[in-house]
Structures are given as structure tokens and as C-alpha cells.
XYZ file of C-alpha atoms in Angstrom:
550
model
C -57.425 6.941 -5.798
C -54.863 9.401 -4.327
C -51.336 9.557 -5.767
C -49.876 8.116 -2.541
C -52.292 5.188 -2.599
C -51.558 4.627 -6.248
C -47.816 4.474 -5.686
C -48.368 2.167 -2.677
C -50.562 -0.105 -4.829
C -47.941 -0.311 -7.522
C -45.264 -1.100 -4.985
C -47.200 -3.889 -3.286
C -48.276 -5.294 -6.638
C -44.703 -5.461 -7.867
C -43.512 -6.951 -4.584
C -46.205 -9.601 -4.707
C -45.395 -10.641 -8.318
C -42.709 -13.395 -8.432
C -39.618 -12.290 -10.299
C -40.458 -8.558 -10.390
C -38.059 -7.603 -7.516
C -35.237 -10.194 -7.542
C -33.320 -10.673 -4.329
C -29.678 -9.580 -4.561
C -27.163 -12.392 -4.852
C -24.321 -11.869 -2.305
C -21.326 -14.197 -2.129
C -20.817 -13.957 1.651
C -17.842 -16.375 1.742
C -15.898 -14.311 -0.762
C -16.688 -11.054 1.079
C -15.917 -12.641 4.458
C -12.731 -10.594 5.232
C -14.647 -7.350 5.075
C -17.731 -8.740 6.810
C -15.594 -10.080 9.709
C -13.985 -6.724 10.306
C -17.189 -4.698 10.064
C -19.045 -7.196 12.276
C -16.260 -6.918 14.865
C -16.568 -3.106 14.700
C -20.281 -3.309 15.442
C -19.567 -5.736 18.283
C -16.996 -3.256 19.637
C -19.705 -0.568 19.791
C -21.974 -2.976 21.767
C -19.075 -3.674 24.148
C -18.682 0.047 24.750
C -22.376 0.315 25.535
C -22.813 -2.646 27.896
C -19.469 -3.776 29.332
C -18.144 -2.174 32.569
C -15.412 0.392 31.952
C -12.699 -1.647 33.685
C -13.256 -4.627 31.318
C -13.494 -2.762 28.011
C -9.774 -2.432 27.201
C -8.987 -6.138 27.288
C -12.244 -7.091 25.532
C -11.691 -4.536 22.735
C -8.028 -5.542 22.272
C -8.945 -9.207 22.088
C -11.838 -8.600 19.672
C -9.702 -6.403 17.419
C -6.764 -8.829 17.257
C -8.945 -11.954 16.739
C -11.096 -10.315 14.039
C -8.173 -8.927 12.040
C -6.354 -12.283 12.268
C -9.532 -14.115 11.218
C -10.052 -11.707 8.284
C -6.435 -12.255 7.167
C -6.942 -16.047 7.406
C -10.018 -15.591 5.199
C -7.985 -13.692 2.631
C -5.378 -16.508 2.601
C -8.188 -19.033 2.212
C -9.612 -17.167 -0.783
C -6.181 -16.857 -2.396
C -5.553 -20.571 -1.861
C -8.921 -21.321 -3.372
C -7.863 -19.671 -6.634
C -9.866 -16.464 -6.295
C -6.713 -14.444 -6.874
C -6.169 -16.021 -10.295
C -8.331 -18.584 -12.156
C -11.524 -18.131 -10.121
C -11.353 -14.295 -9.896
C -14.722 -12.702 -10.493
C -17.104 -9.891 -9.542
C -19.092 -10.378 -6.371
C -22.082 -8.604 -4.768
C -23.929 -8.005 -8.022
C -20.763 -6.680 -9.632
C -20.021 -4.091 -6.924
C -16.804 -5.643 -5.639
C -13.923 -7.465 -7.382
C -12.446 -10.604 -5.907
C -9.148 -10.841 -7.780
C -5.378 -10.925 -7.261
C -4.735 -7.253 -6.617
C -7.757 -6.937 -4.246
C -6.731 -9.934 -2.190
C -3.039 -8.856 -2.046
C -3.941 -5.341 -0.938
C -6.544 -6.549 1.538
C -4.006 -8.950 3.054
C -1.493 -6.098 3.379
C -4.032 -3.759 4.959
C -5.117 -6.455 7.501
C -1.505 -7.247 8.502
C -0.655 -3.576 8.911
C -3.797 -2.979 10.912
C -3.099 -5.935 13.149
C 0.353 -4.463 13.974
C -1.179 -1.018 14.360
C -3.652 -2.365 17.042
C -0.560 -3.212 19.169
C 0.604 0.409 19.072
C -2.926 1.662 19.819
C -3.056 -0.607 22.899
C 0.318 0.424 24.371
C -0.099 1.678 27.925
C 3.486 1.517 29.428
C 5.201 4.532 27.729
C 3.855 7.341 29.938
C 4.251 7.337 33.686
C 1.194 6.054 35.448
C -1.279 8.816 36.367
C -3.028 8.559 39.711
C -2.059 4.904 39.855
C -3.522 4.109 36.407
C -1.701 3.099 33.226
C -2.449 5.528 30.347
C -2.279 5.320 26.603
C -1.878 7.772 23.735
C -5.534 8.843 23.609
C -7.455 11.518 25.490
C -9.092 10.343 28.720
C -12.334 12.087 27.703
C -12.211 13.438 24.126
C -15.433 15.393 24.528
C -14.019 17.447 27.450
C -12.551 20.930 26.944
C -8.700 20.562 26.758
C -7.305 21.398 30.201
C -10.785 21.786 31.711
C -12.156 20.386 34.923
C -13.917 17.533 33.143
C -10.701 16.346 31.486
C -8.781 16.590 34.773
C -11.502 14.530 36.541
C -11.346 11.938 33.763
C -7.558 11.633 34.047
C -7.793 11.319 37.786
C -10.402 8.582 37.474
C -8.104 6.716 35.085
C -10.523 6.766 32.101
C -9.221 5.418 28.771
C -10.765 5.886 25.335
C -11.337 2.272 24.275
C -13.691 3.428 21.490
C -10.560 3.818 19.347
C -10.620 0.075 18.645
C -14.020 -0.155 16.929
C -13.321 3.166 15.239
C -10.120 1.599 13.903
C -12.011 -1.456 12.666
C -14.567 0.658 10.801
C -11.659 2.436 9.043
C -10.126 -0.938 8.140
C -13.469 -2.174 6.793
C -13.677 0.847 4.451
C -10.056 0.360 3.360
C -10.779 -3.323 2.485
C -13.658 -2.243 0.180
C -11.842 0.711 -1.405
C -9.307 -1.129 -3.659
C -11.831 -3.868 -4.448
C -14.679 -1.482 -5.472
C -15.915 -2.131 -8.980
C -18.323 0.747 -9.424
C -18.001 4.397 -8.640
C -20.705 4.561 -5.952
C -19.066 1.732 -4.022
C -15.776 3.518 -4.359
C -17.262 6.727 -2.841
C -19.061 4.908 0.005
C -15.812 3.080 0.906
C -13.940 6.345 0.827
C -16.327 7.871 3.376
C -16.436 4.736 5.506
C -12.652 4.825 6.150
C -12.172 8.614 6.053
C -14.704 9.598 8.774
C -13.131 7.333 11.452
C -9.682 8.713 10.575
C -10.939 12.280 11.088
C -12.104 11.272 14.591
C -8.944 9.369 15.478
C -6.712 12.343 14.567
C -8.415 14.479 17.257
C -7.892 12.111 20.162
C -4.319 12.817 21.323
C -3.889 12.751 25.047
C -1.137 15.409 24.988
C -1.098 18.530 22.800
C -4.922 18.245 22.532
C -5.351 21.573 20.660
C -2.742 20.648 18.044
C -4.498 17.267 17.622
C -7.890 18.848 17.204
C -6.492 21.382 14.763
C -5.030 18.592 12.635
C -8.345 16.783 12.644
C -10.237 19.894 11.504
C -7.718 20.484 8.672
C -7.940 16.870 7.589
C -11.735 16.932 7.674
C -12.124 20.154 5.737
C -9.611 19.271 3.038
C -10.959 15.694 2.979
C -14.500 17.014 2.446
C -13.295 19.032 -0.577
C -11.549 15.960 -2.058
C -14.689 13.872 -1.486
C -16.755 16.545 -3.226
C -14.383 16.597 -6.205
C -14.531 12.760 -6.422
C -18.359 12.717 -6.226
C -18.626 15.417 -8.897
C -16.324 13.308 -11.097
C -18.651 10.307 -10.535
C -21.633 12.388 -11.656
C -19.837 13.534 -14.779
C -18.679 10.020 -15.703
C -22.220 8.771 -15.218
C -23.409 11.514 -17.577
C -20.765 10.413 -20.074
C -21.242 6.636 -19.970
C -24.788 6.137 -18.577
C -23.431 3.740 -15.950
C -21.266 3.799 -12.829
C -19.791 0.293 -13.312
C -16.101 0.159 -14.167
C -16.635 -2.261 -17.095
C -19.534 -0.206 -18.499
C -17.485 3.048 -18.466
C -14.442 1.266 -19.974
C -16.659 -0.105 -22.752
C -18.001 3.337 -23.659
C -14.493 4.811 -23.512
C -13.187 2.119 -25.873
C -16.123 1.501 -28.258
C -18.484 4.398 -27.779
C -22.064 4.210 -26.560
C -23.856 1.096 -27.949
C -27.193 1.388 -26.363
C -28.025 5.050 -25.702
C -30.195 5.724 -22.659
C -32.842 8.284 -23.861
C -32.458 10.263 -20.613
C -28.685 10.588 -21.209
C -28.666 10.777 -25.022
C -27.595 14.384 -24.942
C -24.431 13.775 -22.929
C -23.305 10.175 -23.541
C -20.057 9.986 -25.406
C -19.216 13.646 -24.679
C -15.420 13.634 -24.271
C -15.460 16.825 -22.209
C -17.445 14.992 -19.510
C -15.004 12.103 -19.650
C -11.876 14.228 -19.350
C -13.258 16.506 -16.608
C -14.840 13.608 -14.701
C -11.737 11.492 -14.890
C -9.601 14.433 -13.660
C -11.825 15.060 -10.693
C -11.760 11.380 -9.775
C -7.959 11.397 -9.894
C -7.927 14.518 -7.732
C -9.864 12.749 -4.984
C -7.608 9.680 -5.046
C -4.381 11.660 -5.287
C -5.455 13.604 -2.174
C -5.616 10.299 -0.272
C -2.152 9.200 -1.408
C -0.688 12.594 -0.485
C 0.607 13.504 -3.968
C 1.606 17.122 -4.821
C -0.269 19.426 -5.168
C -2.894 17.700 -3.016
C -0.479 17.084 -0.102
C -1.014 20.203 2.046
C -2.848 18.262 4.802
C -0.130 15.650 5.222
C 2.548 17.329 7.427
C 0.095 19.046 9.769
C -2.060 15.922 10.249
C 0.944 13.627 10.746
C 2.362 16.015 13.338
C -0.848 16.638 15.268
C -2.466 13.235 15.284
C -1.565 10.648 18.012
C 1.544 8.902 16.757
C -0.075 5.396 16.657
C -2.832 6.896 14.444
C -0.214 8.609 12.250
C 1.595 5.284 11.704
C -1.620 3.455 10.850
C -2.835 6.181 8.586
C 0.503 6.623 6.782
C 0.767 2.861 6.072
C -2.776 1.568 5.548
C -4.387 4.581 3.797
C -1.631 4.602 1.168
C -2.165 0.918 0.408
C -5.900 1.338 -0.006
C -5.740 4.612 -2.017
C -3.082 3.292 -4.442
C -5.052 0.118 -4.923
C -8.147 2.149 -5.913
C -6.028 4.365 -8.158
C -4.568 1.348 -9.945
C -7.979 -0.161 -10.538
C -9.372 3.101 -11.857
C -6.554 3.682 -14.295
C -6.075 0.060 -15.466
C -9.724 -1.060 -15.549
C -11.817 2.075 -16.195
C -9.485 4.317 -18.171
C -7.053 2.075 -20.106
C -8.463 3.534 -23.335
C -7.355 7.007 -22.191
C -3.790 6.018 -21.435
C -2.350 8.667 -23.729
C -4.406 11.251 -21.879
C -3.660 10.412 -18.255
C -0.041 9.321 -18.577
C 1.372 12.847 -19.254
C -0.614 14.242 -16.370
C 0.616 11.533 -14.019
C 4.160 12.117 -15.237
C 3.914 15.724 -14.056
C 2.326 14.745 -10.729
C 4.957 12.047 -10.083
C 7.868 14.414 -10.797
C 6.680 17.309 -8.627
C 5.712 14.823 -5.866
C 9.113 13.145 -5.814
C 11.095 16.362 -5.912
C 8.727 18.392 -3.708
C 8.615 15.791 -0.934
C 12.420 15.251 -0.993
C 13.426 18.951 -1.155
C 11.015 20.284 1.480
C 11.839 17.430 3.868
C 15.451 18.794 4.115
C 14.098 21.901 5.918
C 12.094 20.057 8.569
C 13.097 20.118 12.225
C 10.286 17.837 13.548
C 10.702 14.077 13.061
C 6.992 13.479 12.354
C 6.886 16.317 9.731
C 10.092 14.893 8.195
C 8.455 11.488 7.877
C 5.334 13.171 6.430
C 7.355 14.764 3.617
C 9.162 11.484 3.214
C 5.810 9.783 2.637
C 4.985 12.391 -0.042
C 8.247 11.588 -1.840
C 7.469 7.870 -1.637
C 4.016 8.545 -3.164
C 5.942 9.927 -6.170
C 8.117 6.861 -6.340
C 5.088 4.541 -6.289
C 3.450 6.687 -9.025
C 6.360 5.788 -11.294
C 5.181 2.177 -11.106
C 1.577 3.264 -11.730
C 2.626 5.129 -14.872
C 4.288 2.016 -16.273
C 0.792 0.828 -17.360
C 1.958 -2.824 -17.531
C 1.602 -6.026 -15.536
C 5.115 -5.402 -14.092
C 3.978 -1.946 -13.084
C 1.068 -3.370 -11.078
C 3.182 -6.030 -9.339
C 5.987 -3.557 -8.535
C 3.479 -1.171 -6.955
C 1.941 -3.986 -4.926
C 5.339 -5.062 -3.635
C 6.407 -1.482 -2.883
C 3.190 -0.846 -0.918
C 3.660 -3.944 1.211
C 7.344 -3.121 1.912
C 6.705 0.588 2.597
C 3.773 0.004 4.971
C 5.786 -2.099 7.435
C 8.772 0.264 7.450
C 6.428 3.215 8.089
C 4.592 1.533 10.908
C 7.849 0.494 12.551
C 9.337 3.971 12.254
C 6.370 5.678 13.927
C 6.354 2.973 16.633
C 9.956 3.974 17.410
C 8.994 7.674 17.541
C 6.546 6.861 20.362
C 9.455 5.644 22.581
C 11.527 8.886 22.665
C 9.933 11.035 25.367
C 10.462 14.000 27.600
C 8.331 15.748 30.240
C 5.872 16.962 27.580
C 5.334 13.572 25.986
C 6.941 12.493 22.755
C 10.130 14.375 21.921
C 9.697 14.923 18.179
C 12.004 17.883 17.669
C 15.180 16.656 15.845
C 17.450 18.446 18.297
C 16.159 16.123 21.019
C 17.358 13.093 19.091
C 21.019 14.197 19.217
C 23.142 11.471 20.843
C 20.312 8.982 20.975
C 22.702 6.291 19.746
C 24.754 6.688 22.903
C 21.780 6.940 25.223
C 19.908 3.973 23.741
C 21.977 2.163 21.023
C 19.316 -0.468 20.268
C 16.492 2.012 19.600
C 18.772 4.242 17.502
C 19.964 1.233 15.530
C 16.470 0.064 14.792
C 15.429 3.550 13.703
C 18.527 3.748 11.486
C 17.453 0.475 9.761
C 14.040 2.067 8.949
C 15.691 5.260 7.687
C 18.058 3.280 5.451
C 15.036 1.433 4.053
C 13.314 4.773 3.339
C 16.451 5.932 1.593
C 16.520 2.751 -0.624
C 19.888 1.447 0.607
C 20.617 -2.116 -0.757
C 19.755 -5.108 1.436
C 16.616 -3.312 2.699
C 13.040 -3.621 1.455
C 13.158 -0.015 0.278
C 15.867 -0.798 -2.284
C 13.953 -3.836 -3.611
C 10.749 -1.762 -3.928
C 12.393 1.184 -5.655
C 14.301 -1.099 -8.022
C 11.034 -2.836 -9.006
C 9.057 0.319 -9.729
C 11.887 2.059 -11.568
C 12.578 -1.024 -13.652
C 8.888 -1.264 -14.610
C 8.788 2.481 -15.462
C 11.999 2.277 -17.560
C 10.742 -0.714 -19.547
C 7.564 1.222 -20.347
C 9.514 4.102 -21.841
C 9.505 6.409 -18.838
C 13.321 6.551 -18.635
C 13.449 10.268 -17.809
C 11.016 9.715 -14.940
C 13.438 7.122 -13.556
C 16.249 9.674 -13.785
C 14.209 12.183 -11.752
C 13.355 9.412 -9.302
C 17.011 8.537 -8.753
C 17.889 12.221 -8.218
C 15.016 12.538 -5.722
C 16.199 9.419 -3.952
C 19.688 10.973 -3.615
C 18.239 14.157 -2.194
C 16.057 12.191 0.197
C 19.088 10.066 1.310
C 20.633 13.298 2.575
C 18.075 13.977 5.279
C 17.776 10.332 6.254
C 21.515 10.065 6.732
C 21.495 13.377 8.565
C 19.247 11.939 11.242
C 21.504 8.876 11.568
C 24.563 11.111 11.961
C 22.663 13.193 14.526
C 21.838 10.088 16.540
C 25.265 8.465 16.515
C 27.812 11.212 16.113
C 26.453 14.003 18.327
C 26.903 14.421 22.035
C 23.754 13.670 24.044
C 22.311 16.643 25.908
C 22.119 16.504 29.673
C 18.466 17.461 29.608
C 17.786 15.205 26.662
C 14.782 12.886 26.375
C 14.523 9.421 27.814
C 13.758 6.275 25.890
C 10.728 4.540 27.416
C 10.751 0.786 27.799
C 7.671 -0.472 25.909
C 5.502 -3.454 26.667
C 5.488 -6.556 24.419
C 2.837 -4.827 22.215
C 5.045 -2.039 20.824
C 8.084 -4.237 20.893
C 6.255 -6.753 18.654
C 5.245 -3.985 16.240
C 8.838 -2.758 15.962
C 10.214 -6.293 15.660
C 7.795 -7.158 12.864
C 8.761 -3.939 11.057
C 12.479 -4.745 11.283
C 11.903 -8.369 10.188
C 9.816 -7.361 7.197
C 12.360 -4.718 6.238
C 15.220 -7.182 6.258
C 13.402 -10.182 4.785
C 11.925 -8.168 1.904
C 15.416 -6.647 1.284
C 17.606 -9.764 1.575
C 15.186 -12.321 -0.095
C 12.548 -10.344 -2.012
C 12.102 -12.780 -4.915
C 9.339 -14.918 -3.369
C 7.298 -11.796 -2.497
C 7.968 -10.238 -5.952
C 6.685 -13.441 -7.541
C 3.614 -13.358 -5.232
C 2.928 -9.762 -6.289
C 3.456 -10.788 -9.931
C 0.895 -13.547 -9.630
C -1.565 -11.098 -8.062
C -0.991 -8.402 -10.710
C -3.977 -9.075 -12.994
C -7.231 -7.121 -12.579
C -10.515 -8.788 -13.449
C -12.492 -6.655 -15.960
């Protein structure tokens, strides 16, 4: 018998023997939020293939909104059913966790994504071209910028409705990322949400070359970070003989109990543990935009279409910090004395670096990019606390920060000149006199970023700094307060520029948005004020969700 026939015979024999190849047990109801979103993304691709072009926009918008709302309702249903507390467990053969932090983060991601869809769908900000309403995305992304094919697509009124299913694929990956309970699932989720983001960054209707440059930078640096993370996965597997979080944590705490003969030479080798853990952290810190893995952030934020920037700045941070929390609190709690000093250093340089460099920025999107880097440092202070209060404070901060960020970038889309969005700070001079309402709303978001009392930013910073101080990281809190003071300078500078400078005669106009962008901004303002004026209910909610299942 040939080797191929022999292998085939063994396979068919095993398949035909009851019990030899058990069917996987999948809890579909508990995974329903992710399945709804990914199913809608596939349906969106089918719509692109078969629906007439004139009907796609409304079909995609309706599908995206309904699927995200349904997924959020599923998260609420799971939380109400006790899966965030007493009934928390591992689903899908142990690959995914259904627990408090996972459901809280998934709910936040879904709400943020639902609001982001409204900014993606906005078609009233630019003047109509050839009698057709246009959005923020290239008419034909595959065409050469400025070429005949692009001009023909614009004249024909084409719109890139593929952005909606691409967005849903990204959201699906983000839902899996903080719930992943083994390293391979973590890596797959990372790629599932990263690849759509690389594409979305390249689709700007205006400044096409800058947009494509930002996408290439993000892709190349993202590929490096993915490679580091995957190498870390390989090293940790060599160390522990397993890729499950609980299995690695058990080997870290108690040593190898049952040595796999194939891995006997490496299991329990601390060098593999330390190097592998460091590489995993590098991959995750890249996604949160922490120094020194932040270099992609300002260029990508500036070049990507502003709706994509807002979505990416808010949702990616939530997903990445959720995965980072689970890695440090579930996989590596036995190495706390090893990773805490490293994270101290990363948090300090991230807070100070983001705040100091932001002072020099003259572009509003780059300023918000460095602001997001500083906020990553503030959130890391809560991560370093290594306590239940630390987890709950990070969860609350992520929820508060994501709505402020989304609202701020939605406002940026409104200030426009002949070349599109007017993002240079000099163009914003006197905006408070030209459009008092828009300037006032943006000022609310800037005050929240600065952590001024009665805004969600103050409640979030107070929670993470309190958790850090109680865990013995008092000096880190001091650095955080100093960084907040530095950051407040450039936020207040923008407010002064808007309200106390004379508007230029050739200054930008403020576009009147449709109900879509107006809703996104209104939700951002409401969340900022509610979480600032009455944060206790949401802090308690984050506290109840602050226990990882192991």
C-alpha cells in the first residue's frame, strides 16, 4: 500500500470510528454578538455583488445599523442572563471567554461602531458633484489618483459602499480580540480587524496620495507588530507546551506538571517566558499606540479619512486594552514583579511623550493623535494597578474616552474649505464667532480630554489614578498629573484660538451636517456630560464587570 493510501485509510478509519473525532461544542447563543456582526459583513459582500449600485448605499447602511444594534442587544441579554458574573465561563472549546470584562468591552465597541457608521454614511458635507451627493471615500479606490478613471467615477456619482462590510469585519475581529482565551485566537482576531483597517485608511476621497501613504505605513508597521506577536506566541508555546491562557498561567505559577516529550528541552525555560512575554506585549502596545511603538499614529490619523480615524482611535483602543488586560491579569499574573517595572517605564514615556510633542503640532488631527498617545499612558496607569479596581477603572476610562474621541473627530469633519477638511490649526481661528455652536461642542470635547471636572475625562482619570495610587504607584500618578497639566495647555490653546481670535476673511466654512453626523456628535456630548456629572452608576457597572474568568 502506498503512503498516501495508508494515510487515507487511517483517516477514514478514524472518521468512521465513533468517538475518535469528536465534534466541537460551540455555544452559539453566547457567541451571538460576534456571529451577528460577521454574518452581516458576509451579507454586505453579497449585497455588493448582486444589488444594483443605486440601491447599495441604503441597503448597506440599514444592514450595518440593524446588525450592530442586534449584536448590542445580544450583549445586554448575555449580561442580564448572568454571563458577566455568576455564569461566566469559557466558550468555543475554551477559545473565547464569556465574562464581565469581555461583555463590557464588546458592548462599548458595538456602541462606538454604531455611532461610527453614522459618520461613515454622511453625504451632506461636501458640495454635490455632478448632481450627486458624495461621502468621505474615494469614488473608485482602485483608480489612479487624479486619473481619467477616477474622474469618470466621480462624474458618474459612484460611492464606495464596500466600506460598510469592511467596517463590520473590523468590528467582528475587535469583538473577538478582548475575549480571546488562547494565543492563536488572539492572533487571528488581531489580523481580522487589522486588515480591514489598513484598507479603510487608503480610501480618502480627497488627498488620495496622503491617504494611501498612511495606509502603507500602517500596513508595514502593523505587519512588524504582528510578526513580533506571533514570534512571542511561538516562544510561549515552547515554554508552556500550550497556547491556552490558563495552561500558560499554570506553568508560570507551578512549573510544568506533565512534560510533553517533544517540548521537554524547552518547557519551563524562563528565557523563553520573558522574551515571549515581551514580544506579545510589543504587539499589543503597538495597537494601543504606546511609546515607543507609536510612530504610525500621527501619520495614519492625519492621512486616513476622518470617519475612519475616529472609529479607529476609539474602537481599536478599547479592543487592544481589553486584550492587554486579559494577557497581564490571566496569563502573566505570576510575573507581576517582572512586567510592572517595564510597564511603569512605558506608561511614563507615553504620558510625557504624547503631551509634550502635541504642543508642537499645527494640524488638528495630528494633535488629537498625540493626545491619544498621552491617553494611552493614562490608561496604562490603571493597568499597572494590578487590582480589581484597576480593571474597572480602565473599563470605565475606555468607555468614556471612546465617545469623546468619536465626537471630536465628527466635529473635525464639519470645518471645511475648498480643499476639503480644514485641519490646519490656523484655519480654526475665530471659529467661535463664525459658528458658536460647533466651537462650543468641540470645546466640551477638548475639556473632557484635558480632564476638567464635570466631564467624563475627569471621572476616568480620577478612577485610574486612584487605582494606581492605592496599588503603590504614587510616583506614576504624580507623573500623570504633570502630563495632564502639560496636555491641558494645548487643549486650552485651541479653545482660546477658536473664541478669542479674529476670524479670517478667507477662513473655512462650517458645513451643515445631516441627522447622521448630528446624532454622532450629540451622543458624544451626552456621554461626555452624563459620565462626568453622574459617573457612579457606570463606575459600579464597570466594577461588577471587572473580574476575569480563569
